[in-house]
């Protein structure tokens, strides 16, 4: 896996809608700037319950918590 999420899209040839997402899928999010359409962070879907998705989110390398 690349070190940064902005490099993730080049690894994959398939994407699915949230409706078709499954536990274990990698989910990518863009940042808050609507003009920049590259991933800002990622997570792995850990649970799906009706219309609610729970994920384990990646953290920034800038995090200082231990």
mmCIF file of C-alpha atoms in Angstrom:
data_model
loop_
_atom_site.group_PDB
_atom_site.id
_atom_site.type_symbol
_atom_site.label_atom_id
_atom_site.label_comp_id
_atom_site.label_asym_id
_atom_site.label_seq_id
_atom_site.Cartn_x
_atom_site.Cartn_y
_atom_site.Cartn_z
ATOM 1 C CA UNK A 1 0.000 0.000 0.000
ATOM 2 C CA UNK A 2 1.214 3.503 -0.719
ATOM 3 C CA UNK A 3 2.072 5.709 2.225
ATOM 4 C CA UNK A 4 -0.489 8.403 1.351
ATOM 5 C CA UNK A 5 -4.185 8.052 0.506
ATOM 6 C CA UNK A 6 -3.821 10.327 -2.516
ATOM 7 C CA UNK A 7 -1.978 7.454 -4.216
ATOM 8 C CA UNK A 8 -4.654 4.797 -3.500
ATOM 9 C CA UNK A 9 -6.827 5.278 -6.630
ATOM 10 C CA UNK A 10 -4.049 4.077 -8.930
ATOM 11 C CA UNK A 11 -4.164 0.675 -7.161
ATOM 12 C CA UNK A 12 -7.797 -0.070 -7.949
ATOM 13 C CA UNK A 13 -9.750 -0.631 -11.137
ATOM 14 C CA UNK A 14 -13.156 -1.165 -9.527
ATOM 15 C CA UNK A 15 -15.352 1.021 -7.372
ATOM 16 C CA UNK A 16 -18.759 0.309 -5.831
ATOM 17 C CA UNK A 17 -21.583 2.471 -4.573
ATOM 18 C CA UNK A 18 -22.152 2.799 -0.829
ATOM 19 C CA UNK A 19 -25.295 0.706 -1.324
ATOM 20 C CA UNK A 20 -23.143 -2.193 -2.570
ATOM 21 C CA UNK A 21 -20.300 -1.761 -0.069
ATOM 22 C CA UNK A 22 -19.366 -4.702 2.150
ATOM 23 C CA UNK A 23 -17.502 -5.218 5.412
ATOM 24 C CA UNK A 24 -13.769 -5.168 4.672
ATOM 25 C CA UNK A 25 -14.032 -2.709 1.773
ATOM 26 C CA UNK A 26 -11.681 0.249 1.719
ATOM 27 C CA UNK A 27 -13.535 3.553 1.617
ATOM 28 C CA UNK A 28 -11.885 6.777 0.432
ATOM 29 C CA UNK A 29 -12.964 10.310 1.294
ATOM 30 C CA UNK A 30 -12.041 13.577 -0.348
ATOM 31 C CA UNK A 31 -11.059 16.579 1.727
ATOM 32 C CA UNK A 32 -13.304 19.533 2.441
ATOM 33 C CA UNK A 33 -12.369 21.477 -0.711
ATOM 34 C CA UNK A 34 -14.972 20.529 -3.380
ATOM 35 C CA UNK A 35 -12.571 21.559 -6.152
ATOM 36 C CA UNK A 36 -9.986 18.926 -5.171
ATOM 37 C CA UNK A 37 -11.214 15.443 -6.067
ATOM 38 C CA UNK A 38 -8.421 13.318 -4.612
ATOM 39 C CA UNK A 39 -8.616 11.180 -1.456
ATOM 40 C CA UNK A 40 -7.847 12.949 1.797
ATOM 41 C CA UNK A 41 -8.262 9.973 4.132
ATOM 42 C CA UNK A 42 -9.354 6.347 4.109
ATOM 43 C CA UNK A 43 -10.989 3.745 6.283
ATOM 44 C CA UNK A 44 -12.053 0.102 6.228
ATOM 45 C CA UNK A 45 -15.725 -0.746 6.630
ATOM 46 C CA UNK A 46 -16.100 -2.777 9.847
ATOM 47 C CA UNK A 47 -19.901 -2.952 10.181
ATOM 48 C CA UNK A 48 -23.006 -2.278 8.106
ATOM 49 C CA UNK A 49 -26.362 -1.968 9.861
ATOM 50 C CA UNK A 50 -29.291 -0.922 7.669
ATOM 51 C CA UNK A 51 -28.251 2.504 6.341
ATOM 52 C CA UNK A 52 -25.394 2.992 8.831
ATOM 53 C CA UNK A 53 -21.745 2.214 8.056
ATOM 54 C CA UNK A 54 -19.090 1.924 10.766
ATOM 55 C CA UNK A 55 -15.462 2.138 9.747
ATOM 56 C CA UNK A 56 -11.971 2.010 11.136
ATOM 57 C CA UNK A 57 -10.416 5.246 9.985
ATOM 58 C CA UNK A 58 -6.788 5.726 9.115
ATOM 59 C CA UNK A 59 -4.904 8.332 11.093
ATOM 60 C CA UNK A 60 -2.466 10.998 10.071
ATOM 61 C CA UNK A 61 1.240 10.477 10.539
ATOM 62 C CA UNK A 62 1.108 13.864 12.283
ATOM 63 C CA UNK A 63 -0.779 12.366 15.225
ATOM 64 C CA UNK A 64 1.106 12.609 18.513
ATOM 65 C CA UNK A 65 -1.193 10.561 20.731
ATOM 66 C CA UNK A 66 0.223 7.368 22.221
#
